[in-house]
Each structure stands twice: as structure tokens, then as C-alpha cells.
Short mmCIF file of C-alpha atoms in Angstrom, two decimals:
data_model
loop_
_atom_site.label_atom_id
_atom_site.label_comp_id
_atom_site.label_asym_id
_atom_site.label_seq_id
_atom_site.Cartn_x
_atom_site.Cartn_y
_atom_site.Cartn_z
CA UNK A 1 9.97 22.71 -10.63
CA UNK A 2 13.22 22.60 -9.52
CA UNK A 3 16.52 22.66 -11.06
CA UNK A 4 19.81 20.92 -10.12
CA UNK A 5 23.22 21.91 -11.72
CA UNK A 6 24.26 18.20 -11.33
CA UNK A 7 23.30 15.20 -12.44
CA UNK A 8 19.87 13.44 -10.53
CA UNK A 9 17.22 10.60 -11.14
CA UNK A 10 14.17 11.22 -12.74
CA UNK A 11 12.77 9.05 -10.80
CA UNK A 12 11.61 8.72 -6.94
CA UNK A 13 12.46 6.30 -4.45
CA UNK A 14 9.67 4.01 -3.32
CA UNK A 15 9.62 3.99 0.77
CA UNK A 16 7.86 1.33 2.37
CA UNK A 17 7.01 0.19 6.48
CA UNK A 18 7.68 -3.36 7.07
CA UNK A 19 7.02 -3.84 10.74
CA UNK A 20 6.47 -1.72 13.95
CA UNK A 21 7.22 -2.77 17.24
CA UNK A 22 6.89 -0.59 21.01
CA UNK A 23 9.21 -0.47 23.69
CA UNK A 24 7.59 -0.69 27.07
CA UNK A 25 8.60 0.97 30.09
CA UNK A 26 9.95 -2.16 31.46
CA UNK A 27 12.05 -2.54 28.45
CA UNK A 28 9.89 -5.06 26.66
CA UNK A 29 9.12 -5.10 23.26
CA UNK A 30 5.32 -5.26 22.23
CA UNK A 31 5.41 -6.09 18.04
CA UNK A 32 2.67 -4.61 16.76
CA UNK A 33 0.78 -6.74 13.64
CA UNK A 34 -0.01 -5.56 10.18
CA UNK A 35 -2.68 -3.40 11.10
CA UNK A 36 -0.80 -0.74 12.57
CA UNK A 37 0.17 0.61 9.44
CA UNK A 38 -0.95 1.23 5.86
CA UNK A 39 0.96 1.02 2.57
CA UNK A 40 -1.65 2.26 0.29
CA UNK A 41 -2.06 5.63 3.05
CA UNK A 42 1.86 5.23 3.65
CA UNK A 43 0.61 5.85 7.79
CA UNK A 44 1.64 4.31 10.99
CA UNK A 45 -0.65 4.89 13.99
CA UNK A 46 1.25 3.78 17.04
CA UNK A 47 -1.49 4.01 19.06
CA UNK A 48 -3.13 0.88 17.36
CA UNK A 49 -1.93 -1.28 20.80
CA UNK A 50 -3.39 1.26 23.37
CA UNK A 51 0.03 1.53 25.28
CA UNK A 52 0.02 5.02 26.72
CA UNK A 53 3.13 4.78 28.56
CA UNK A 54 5.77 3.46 25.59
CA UNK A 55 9.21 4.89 25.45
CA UNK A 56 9.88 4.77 21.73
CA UNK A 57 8.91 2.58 18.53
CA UNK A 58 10.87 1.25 16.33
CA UNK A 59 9.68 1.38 12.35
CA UNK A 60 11.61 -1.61 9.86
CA UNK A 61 11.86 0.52 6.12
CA UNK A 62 12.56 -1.25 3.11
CA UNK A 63 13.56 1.09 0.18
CA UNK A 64 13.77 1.02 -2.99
CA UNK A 65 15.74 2.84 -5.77
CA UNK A 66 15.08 3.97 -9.35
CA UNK A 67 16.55 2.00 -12.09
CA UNK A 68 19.98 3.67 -12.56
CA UNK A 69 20.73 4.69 -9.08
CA UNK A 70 23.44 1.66 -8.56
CA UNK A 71 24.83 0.94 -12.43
CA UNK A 72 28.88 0.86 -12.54
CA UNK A 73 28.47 3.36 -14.56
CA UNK A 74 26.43 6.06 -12.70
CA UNK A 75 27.94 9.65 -12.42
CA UNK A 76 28.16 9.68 -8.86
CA UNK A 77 29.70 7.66 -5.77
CA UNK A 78 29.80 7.26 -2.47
CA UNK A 79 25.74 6.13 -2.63
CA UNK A 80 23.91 5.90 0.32
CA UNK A 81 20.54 6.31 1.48
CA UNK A 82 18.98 8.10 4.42
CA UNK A 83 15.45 8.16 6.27
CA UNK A 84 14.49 11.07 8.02
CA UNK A 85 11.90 11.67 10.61
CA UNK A 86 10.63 15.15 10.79
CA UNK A 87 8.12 16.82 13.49
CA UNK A 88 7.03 20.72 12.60
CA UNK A 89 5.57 20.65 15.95
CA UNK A 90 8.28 19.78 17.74
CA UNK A 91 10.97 20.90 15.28
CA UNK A 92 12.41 17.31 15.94
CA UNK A 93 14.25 15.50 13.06
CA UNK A 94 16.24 11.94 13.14
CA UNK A 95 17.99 10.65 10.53
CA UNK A 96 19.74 7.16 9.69
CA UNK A 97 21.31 5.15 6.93
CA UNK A 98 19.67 2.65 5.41
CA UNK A 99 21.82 -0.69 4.37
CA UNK A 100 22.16 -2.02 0.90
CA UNK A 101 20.60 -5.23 1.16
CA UNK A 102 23.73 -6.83 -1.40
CA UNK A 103 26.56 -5.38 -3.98
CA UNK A 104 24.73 -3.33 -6.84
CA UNK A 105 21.13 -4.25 -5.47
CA UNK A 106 18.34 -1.32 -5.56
CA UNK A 107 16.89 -2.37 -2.26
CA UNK A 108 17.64 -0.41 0.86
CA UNK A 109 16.52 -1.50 4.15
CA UNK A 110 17.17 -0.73 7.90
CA UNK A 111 15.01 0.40 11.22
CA UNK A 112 14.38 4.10 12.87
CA UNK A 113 13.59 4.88 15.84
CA UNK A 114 10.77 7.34 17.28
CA UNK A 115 11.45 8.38 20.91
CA UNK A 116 8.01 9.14 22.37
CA UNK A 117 8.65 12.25 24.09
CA UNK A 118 10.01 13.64 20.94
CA UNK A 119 6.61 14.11 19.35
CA UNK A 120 2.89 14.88 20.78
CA UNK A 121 1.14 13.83 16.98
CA UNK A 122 1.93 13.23 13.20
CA UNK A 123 5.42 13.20 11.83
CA UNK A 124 6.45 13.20 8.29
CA UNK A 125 8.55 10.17 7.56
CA UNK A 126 10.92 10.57 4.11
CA UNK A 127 13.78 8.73 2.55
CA UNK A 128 16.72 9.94 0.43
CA UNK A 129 19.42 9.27 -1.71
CA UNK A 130 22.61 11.45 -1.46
CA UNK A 131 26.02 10.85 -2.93
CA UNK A 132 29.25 12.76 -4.43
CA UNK A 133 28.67 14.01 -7.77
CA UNK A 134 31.02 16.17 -9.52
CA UNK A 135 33.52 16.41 -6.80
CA UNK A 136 30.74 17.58 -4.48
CA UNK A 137 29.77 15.68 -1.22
CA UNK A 138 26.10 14.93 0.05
CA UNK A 139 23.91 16.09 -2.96
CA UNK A 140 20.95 14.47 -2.99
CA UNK A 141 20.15 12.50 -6.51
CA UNK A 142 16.47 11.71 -5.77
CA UNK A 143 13.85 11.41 -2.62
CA UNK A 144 10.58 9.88 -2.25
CA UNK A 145 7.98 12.15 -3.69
CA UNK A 146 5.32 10.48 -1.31
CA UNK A 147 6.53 9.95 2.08
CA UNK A 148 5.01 7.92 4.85
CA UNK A 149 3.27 9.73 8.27
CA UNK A 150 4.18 8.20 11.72
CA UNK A 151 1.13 9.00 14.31
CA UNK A 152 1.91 8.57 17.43
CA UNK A 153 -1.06 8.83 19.01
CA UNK A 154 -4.05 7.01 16.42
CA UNK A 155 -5.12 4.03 17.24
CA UNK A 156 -5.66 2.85 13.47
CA UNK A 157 -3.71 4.29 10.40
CA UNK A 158 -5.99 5.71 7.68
CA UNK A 159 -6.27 2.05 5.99
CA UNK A 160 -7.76 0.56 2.94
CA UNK A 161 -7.22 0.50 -0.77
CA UNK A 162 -7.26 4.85 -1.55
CA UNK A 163 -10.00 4.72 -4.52
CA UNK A 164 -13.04 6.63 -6.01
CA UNK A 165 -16.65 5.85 -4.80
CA UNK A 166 -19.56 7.15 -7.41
CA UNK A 167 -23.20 6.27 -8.02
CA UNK A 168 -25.09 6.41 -11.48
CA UNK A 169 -27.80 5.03 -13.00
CA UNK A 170 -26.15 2.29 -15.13
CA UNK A 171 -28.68 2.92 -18.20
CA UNK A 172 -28.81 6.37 -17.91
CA UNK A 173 -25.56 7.70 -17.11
CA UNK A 174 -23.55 10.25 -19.50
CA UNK A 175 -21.20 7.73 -19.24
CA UNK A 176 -21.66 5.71 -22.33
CA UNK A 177 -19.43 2.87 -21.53
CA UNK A 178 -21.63 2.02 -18.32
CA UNK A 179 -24.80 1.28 -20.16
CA UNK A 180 -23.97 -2.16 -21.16
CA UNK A 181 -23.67 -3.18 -17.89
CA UNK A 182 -26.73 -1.63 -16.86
CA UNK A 183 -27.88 -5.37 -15.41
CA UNK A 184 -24.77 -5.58 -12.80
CA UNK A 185 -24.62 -4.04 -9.09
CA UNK A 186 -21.05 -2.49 -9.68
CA UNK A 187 -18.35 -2.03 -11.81
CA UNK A 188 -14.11 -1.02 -11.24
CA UNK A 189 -12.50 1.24 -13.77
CA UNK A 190 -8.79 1.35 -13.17
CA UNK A 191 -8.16 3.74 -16.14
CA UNK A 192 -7.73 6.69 -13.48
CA UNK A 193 -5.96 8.46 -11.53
CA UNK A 194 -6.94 6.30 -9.11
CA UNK A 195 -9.02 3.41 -8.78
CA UNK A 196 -13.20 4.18 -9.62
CA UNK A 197 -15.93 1.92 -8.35
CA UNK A 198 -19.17 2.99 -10.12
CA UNK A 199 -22.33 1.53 -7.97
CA UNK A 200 -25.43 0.70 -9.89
CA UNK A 201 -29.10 2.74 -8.34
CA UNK A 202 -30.73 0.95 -11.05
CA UNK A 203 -30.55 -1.68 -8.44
CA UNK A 204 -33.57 -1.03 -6.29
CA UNK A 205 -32.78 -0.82 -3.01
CA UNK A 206 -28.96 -1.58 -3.46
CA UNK A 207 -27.67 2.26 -2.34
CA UNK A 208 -29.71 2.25 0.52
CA UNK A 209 -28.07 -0.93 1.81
CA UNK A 210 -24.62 0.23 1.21
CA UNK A 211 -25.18 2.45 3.44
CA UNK A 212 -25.67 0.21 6.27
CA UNK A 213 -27.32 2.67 8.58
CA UNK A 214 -30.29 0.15 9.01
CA UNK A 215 -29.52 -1.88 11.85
CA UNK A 216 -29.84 -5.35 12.65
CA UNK A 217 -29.43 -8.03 10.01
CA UNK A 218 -29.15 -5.40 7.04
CA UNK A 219 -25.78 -3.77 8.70
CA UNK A 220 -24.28 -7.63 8.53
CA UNK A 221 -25.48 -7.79 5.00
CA UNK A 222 -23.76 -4.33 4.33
CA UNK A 223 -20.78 -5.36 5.31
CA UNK A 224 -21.07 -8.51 3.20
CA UNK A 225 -21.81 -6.60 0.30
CA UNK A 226 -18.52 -4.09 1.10
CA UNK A 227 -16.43 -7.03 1.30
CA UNK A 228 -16.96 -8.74 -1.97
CA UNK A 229 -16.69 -5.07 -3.49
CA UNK A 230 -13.63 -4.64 -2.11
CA UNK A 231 -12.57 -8.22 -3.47
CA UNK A 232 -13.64 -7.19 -6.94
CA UNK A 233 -11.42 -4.21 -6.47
CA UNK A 234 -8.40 -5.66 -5.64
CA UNK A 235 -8.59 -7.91 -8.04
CA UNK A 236 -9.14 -5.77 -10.64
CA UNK A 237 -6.23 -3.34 -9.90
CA UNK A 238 -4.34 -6.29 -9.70
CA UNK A 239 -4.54 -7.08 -12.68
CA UNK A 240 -4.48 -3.50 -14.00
CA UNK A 241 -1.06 -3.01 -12.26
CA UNK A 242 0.72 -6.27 -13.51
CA UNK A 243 -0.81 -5.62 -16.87
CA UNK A 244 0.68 -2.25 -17.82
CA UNK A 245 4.91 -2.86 -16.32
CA UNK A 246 7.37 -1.14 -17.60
CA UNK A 247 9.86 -2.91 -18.51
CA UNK A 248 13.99 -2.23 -18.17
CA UNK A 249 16.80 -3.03 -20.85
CA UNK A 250 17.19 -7.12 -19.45
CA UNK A 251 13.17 -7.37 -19.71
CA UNK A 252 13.51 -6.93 -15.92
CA UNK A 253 9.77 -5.32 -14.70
CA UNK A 254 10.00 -2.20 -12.57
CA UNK A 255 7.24 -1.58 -9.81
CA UNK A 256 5.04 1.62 -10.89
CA UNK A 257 5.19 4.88 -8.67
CA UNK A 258 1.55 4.90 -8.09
CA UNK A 259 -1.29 3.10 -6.75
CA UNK A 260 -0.18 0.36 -8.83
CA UNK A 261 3.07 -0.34 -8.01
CA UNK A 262 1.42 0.04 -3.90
CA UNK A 263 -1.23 -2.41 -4.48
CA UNK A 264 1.25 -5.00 -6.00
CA UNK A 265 4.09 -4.14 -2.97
CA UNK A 266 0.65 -5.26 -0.79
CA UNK A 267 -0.74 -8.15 -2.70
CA UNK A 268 2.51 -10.11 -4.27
CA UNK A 269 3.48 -11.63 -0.75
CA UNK A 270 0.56 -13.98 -0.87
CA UNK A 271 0.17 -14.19 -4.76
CA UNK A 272 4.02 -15.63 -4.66
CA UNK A 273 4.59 -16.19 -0.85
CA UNK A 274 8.06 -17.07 0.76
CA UNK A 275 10.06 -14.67 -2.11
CA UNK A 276 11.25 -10.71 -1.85
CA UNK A 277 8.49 -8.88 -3.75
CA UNK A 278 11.28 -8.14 -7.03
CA UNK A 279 11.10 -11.92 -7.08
CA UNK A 280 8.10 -12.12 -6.81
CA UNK A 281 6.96 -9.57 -9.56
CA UNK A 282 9.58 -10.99 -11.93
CA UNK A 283 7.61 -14.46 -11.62
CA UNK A 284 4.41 -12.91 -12.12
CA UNK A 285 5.51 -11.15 -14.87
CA UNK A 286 7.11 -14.46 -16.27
CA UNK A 287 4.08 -15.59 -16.15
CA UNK A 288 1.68 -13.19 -17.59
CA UNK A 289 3.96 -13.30 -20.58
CA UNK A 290 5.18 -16.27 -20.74
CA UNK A 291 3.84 -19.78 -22.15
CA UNK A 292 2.34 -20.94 -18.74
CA UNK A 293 1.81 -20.27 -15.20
CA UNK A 294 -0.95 -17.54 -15.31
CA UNK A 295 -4.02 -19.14 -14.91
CA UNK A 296 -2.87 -21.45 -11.95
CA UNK A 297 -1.93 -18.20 -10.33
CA UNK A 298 -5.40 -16.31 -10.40
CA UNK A 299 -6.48 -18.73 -6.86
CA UNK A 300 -3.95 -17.00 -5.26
CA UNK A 301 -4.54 -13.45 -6.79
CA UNK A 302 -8.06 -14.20 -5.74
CA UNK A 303 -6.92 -15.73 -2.34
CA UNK A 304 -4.34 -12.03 -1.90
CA UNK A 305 -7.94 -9.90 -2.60
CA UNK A 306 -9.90 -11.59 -0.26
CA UNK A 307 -7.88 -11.33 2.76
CA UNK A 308 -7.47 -7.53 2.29
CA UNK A 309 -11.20 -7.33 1.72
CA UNK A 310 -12.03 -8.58 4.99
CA UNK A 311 -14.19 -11.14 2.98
CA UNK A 312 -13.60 -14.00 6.53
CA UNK A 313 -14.96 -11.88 8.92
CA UNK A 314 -17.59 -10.46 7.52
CA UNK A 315 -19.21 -14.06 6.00
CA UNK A 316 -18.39 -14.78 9.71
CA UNK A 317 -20.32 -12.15 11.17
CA UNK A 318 -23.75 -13.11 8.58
CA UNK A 319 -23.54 -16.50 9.92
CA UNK A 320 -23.47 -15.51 13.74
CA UNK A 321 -26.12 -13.35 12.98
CA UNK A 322 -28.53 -16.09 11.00
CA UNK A 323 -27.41 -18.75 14.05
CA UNK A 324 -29.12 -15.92 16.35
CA UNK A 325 -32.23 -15.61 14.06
CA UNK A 326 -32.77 -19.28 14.07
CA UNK A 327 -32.10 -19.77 17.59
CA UNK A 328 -34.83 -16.67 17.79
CA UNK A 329 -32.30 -14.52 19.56
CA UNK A 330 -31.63 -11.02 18.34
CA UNK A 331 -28.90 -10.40 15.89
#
């Protein structure tokens, strides 16, 4: 632990990557989509477009600050916030400010830039908030205390929802709480640490197609059967994460520093679409606890979980393969 002989946050700030484009050697600009990076694994892999020859990417950050950090009243001044860029290979490290996105606002945004020939793979991507305090310049008042990694080199970023796979016999298990649903192929507890999906083997048959090393038709099914987990997970931690908000002063709701407050930075643009994700959280949370609102708004939680489940294309994929089968061609 350390210790400060000023005043600091208690809290972190909450770094996020909003888009990723490369510059080409002919000075073009290739934007790279959505896929390039990963806010639950907070990595970019700038490899995801196969360019070997780009000159340097540039990475859009949003961030945002603990409650606190901007009141009239804070014991500090001269606020601002800085993202840093740092290679231990290559003992590289850029810095730049971050712009208040409007007077007394907590949300920090601006771009960075990553010159190519300044790193050969990962980087550690960070953001902080320094300001005068006590007379003193430049002390830092809090940082992220999960940063973001910037590969230059991967061609995918270490995607998908971070969460706990096990496997227990439903009606068996130590685990009391699973027996009543002993008749059911899976279940999500989001109780943890992080997220746990608990797969059924009383299901005969049902562990040995998750594992999709098969072939043929059963590897479509597989990934099927992945995708409509992975719907039931997001929706559950979903709902887990807008259930249990803290709450400031106003009855303003503050985005968790975990998984939770990740997963609802991910989902909330197409549960509320065309509104900043504060908006958007202080709707949903309007909602949930308010007179009305809530249930029209589980088609799109539902409709947010199955496009990060990958739900389309796999469906798509089954059908192909059954249009093969009846047409007697193979799969």
C-alpha cells in the first residue's frame, strides 16, 4: 500500500478505447472496426487489419473520473488528465492530455498516437490524473488501477466477456444451490469475482459437444450451443451490474470498477442507443427504479447480448450447413 502526504481519490479512473485507426505509408488512414480491440481485456491488437507496413495508429480514449475529482470544492487545482504509453522493451513512453469533454464534467477524452517503429510488441497503455495540491505542482490524485495493452503486432485482441468456465454434476455437486436445477444444461452465477458459468454433465452427451472437436455438423452445433451461452451470460451480468449501482448524493448512479461497470460501458450503447453511456445508465437506472420503462427495455438488453454473443453468425452457419445436408453436399 502506498501512502501519500496529500490529499488523493480513493477511487480509480476508468480508461476506455473508443476507436483505432492506421496510417498507411501513403498517408491514408485505414479505420479499423470494433474488433480490433477489447473492453472487457482492455487490449488493442493492431495487427487485426494485416497491414505490415503502417507508420503509426492512432487510439480515441474516453476517460472517466471518480466522483469528487471535479467538485468546486476539491482540494486541488489546476486538474488535468494524462495518458501514457509505455514500452519496457523499448524503454519508449508518450504522453498527452486528455480534454474535458465540458465545465465540471468527469469525462475526459482525446487521441494518442503509437509510432510503429517505436515498439516491436505489447505496450502498457495508462491514464492519470495530476493537479496542484497544497502548493505543490503535478501530484498525481488517482490513476487507473487496470490499464489497457496496445499490441502492435496481434491480429485479434484477447476478446470476449473475461468469466469462469466449470462443470458439475447438477444433482450431485457440493454445491447445494445447483441441485435444483439439476434438469437445466447451464446456469450463470454473477455473485463472484467474476462471472461463473456452471455446465450441467448430467446432460448426457452435452460436455462432449461443447467441446466441438467432432467435426462436421456437431462443430456448427457447438458453436450454436456457445452462442446462446454466451447470450445467457450477458444477460445475466447485465442485469447483475445495473442491479447492484451505487448511487451518489443527487441519486446520480456511478459505473462499478469491475467487470460490471465493463460489461455495462459495452452493452448500454445498444440498450439506450444514440446517448453518452452516463446518459444512458442514468435512464436505465430511471428505469429499473422507477414506475415504468423496464420491461419495454429487456428487447433491447436481449437485442445488446445477442450481438456480443455472436448469436447471427453462428444460426447462420447451422443453416448453411443443413442447406448442404439437404442438397446432399458435405457440410
Amino acid at each position: 500500500m502506498k501512502f501519500y502526504p496529500y490529499k488523493r481519490l480513493n477511487r480509480p479512473i476508468t480508461l476506455r478505447v473508443t476507436s483505432a485507426s492506421l496510417k498507411l505509408p501513403d498517408n491514408s488512414r485505414d479505420l479499423l472496426n470494433t474488433s480490433a480491440f477489447s473492453t472487457p481485456q482492455r487490449t488493442v491488437a493492431l495487427g487485426v487489419a494485416q497491414h505490415e507496413d503502417w507508420v503509426s495508429a492512432r487510439i480515441g480514449l474516453s476517460a472517466t473520473l471518480p466522483p469528487g475529482a471535479t467538485d468546486a470544492d476539491a482540494p486541488w487545482g489546476d486538474l488535468r488528465v494524462l495518458a501514457v504509453l509505455t514500452d519496457g522493451d523499448t524503454n519508449v513512453r508518450t504522453t498527452v492530455d486528455l480534454r474535458q469533454d465540458g465545465e465540471g464534467s468527469k469525462e475526459w477524452s482525446g487521441e494518442i498516437e503509437v509510432l510503429r517503429d517505436d515498439h516491436v510488441g505489447r505496450a502498457d497503455l495508462a491514464a492519470y490524473a495530476v493537479a496542484t495540491v497544497d502548493g505543490v505542482r503535478g501530484r498525481s490524485i488517482t490513476e487507473t488501477d487496470n490499464g489497457w495493452t496496445v499490441d502492435v503486432a496481434a491480429e485479434e485482441p484477447l476478446g470476449g466477456l473475461r468469466l469462469d468456465v466449470k462443470q458439475a454434476s447438477f444433482s450431485k455437486s457440493a454445491r447445494e444451490w445447483l441441485r435444483p436445477y439439476a434438469d437445466v444444461p447451464w446456469v450463470v452465477d454473477t455473485s463472484g469475482r467474476l462471472p461463473l458459468v456452471m455446465v450441467n454433465t448430467d446432460v448426457e452427451g452435452f460436455s462432449d459437444l461443447l467441446g466441438g472437436e467432432s467435426g462436421g455438423m456437431e462443430n456448427k452445433v457447438h458453436e450454436l450451443l456457445v452462442s446462446q451461452m454466451a447470450t445467457d451470460v450477458w444477460t445475466a451480468v447485465f442485469h447483475s451490474a445495473v442491479g447492484d449501482l451505487e448511487v451518489e448524493p443527487d441519486g446520480s448512479p456511478v459505473f462499478p470498477t469491475d467487470w460490471r461497470g465493463e460489461v455495462l460501458r459495452e452493452m448500454l450503447p445498444d440498450v439506450v442507443p444514440d446517448l453518452r453511456v452516463e446518459e444512458a445508465l442514468h435512464r436505465v437506472h430511471r428505469r429499473r427504479t422507477g414506475d415504468a420503462g423496464w420491461v419495454e427495455l429487456q428487447t433491447r438488453v436481449h437485442y445488446a447480448a445477442v450481438r456480443r454473443a455472436g448469436a447471427a453468425k453462428a444460426l447462420a452457419t447451422v443453416l448453411r450447413a443443413l442447406q448442404q445436408m439437404n442438397r446432399g453436399d458435405k457440410p
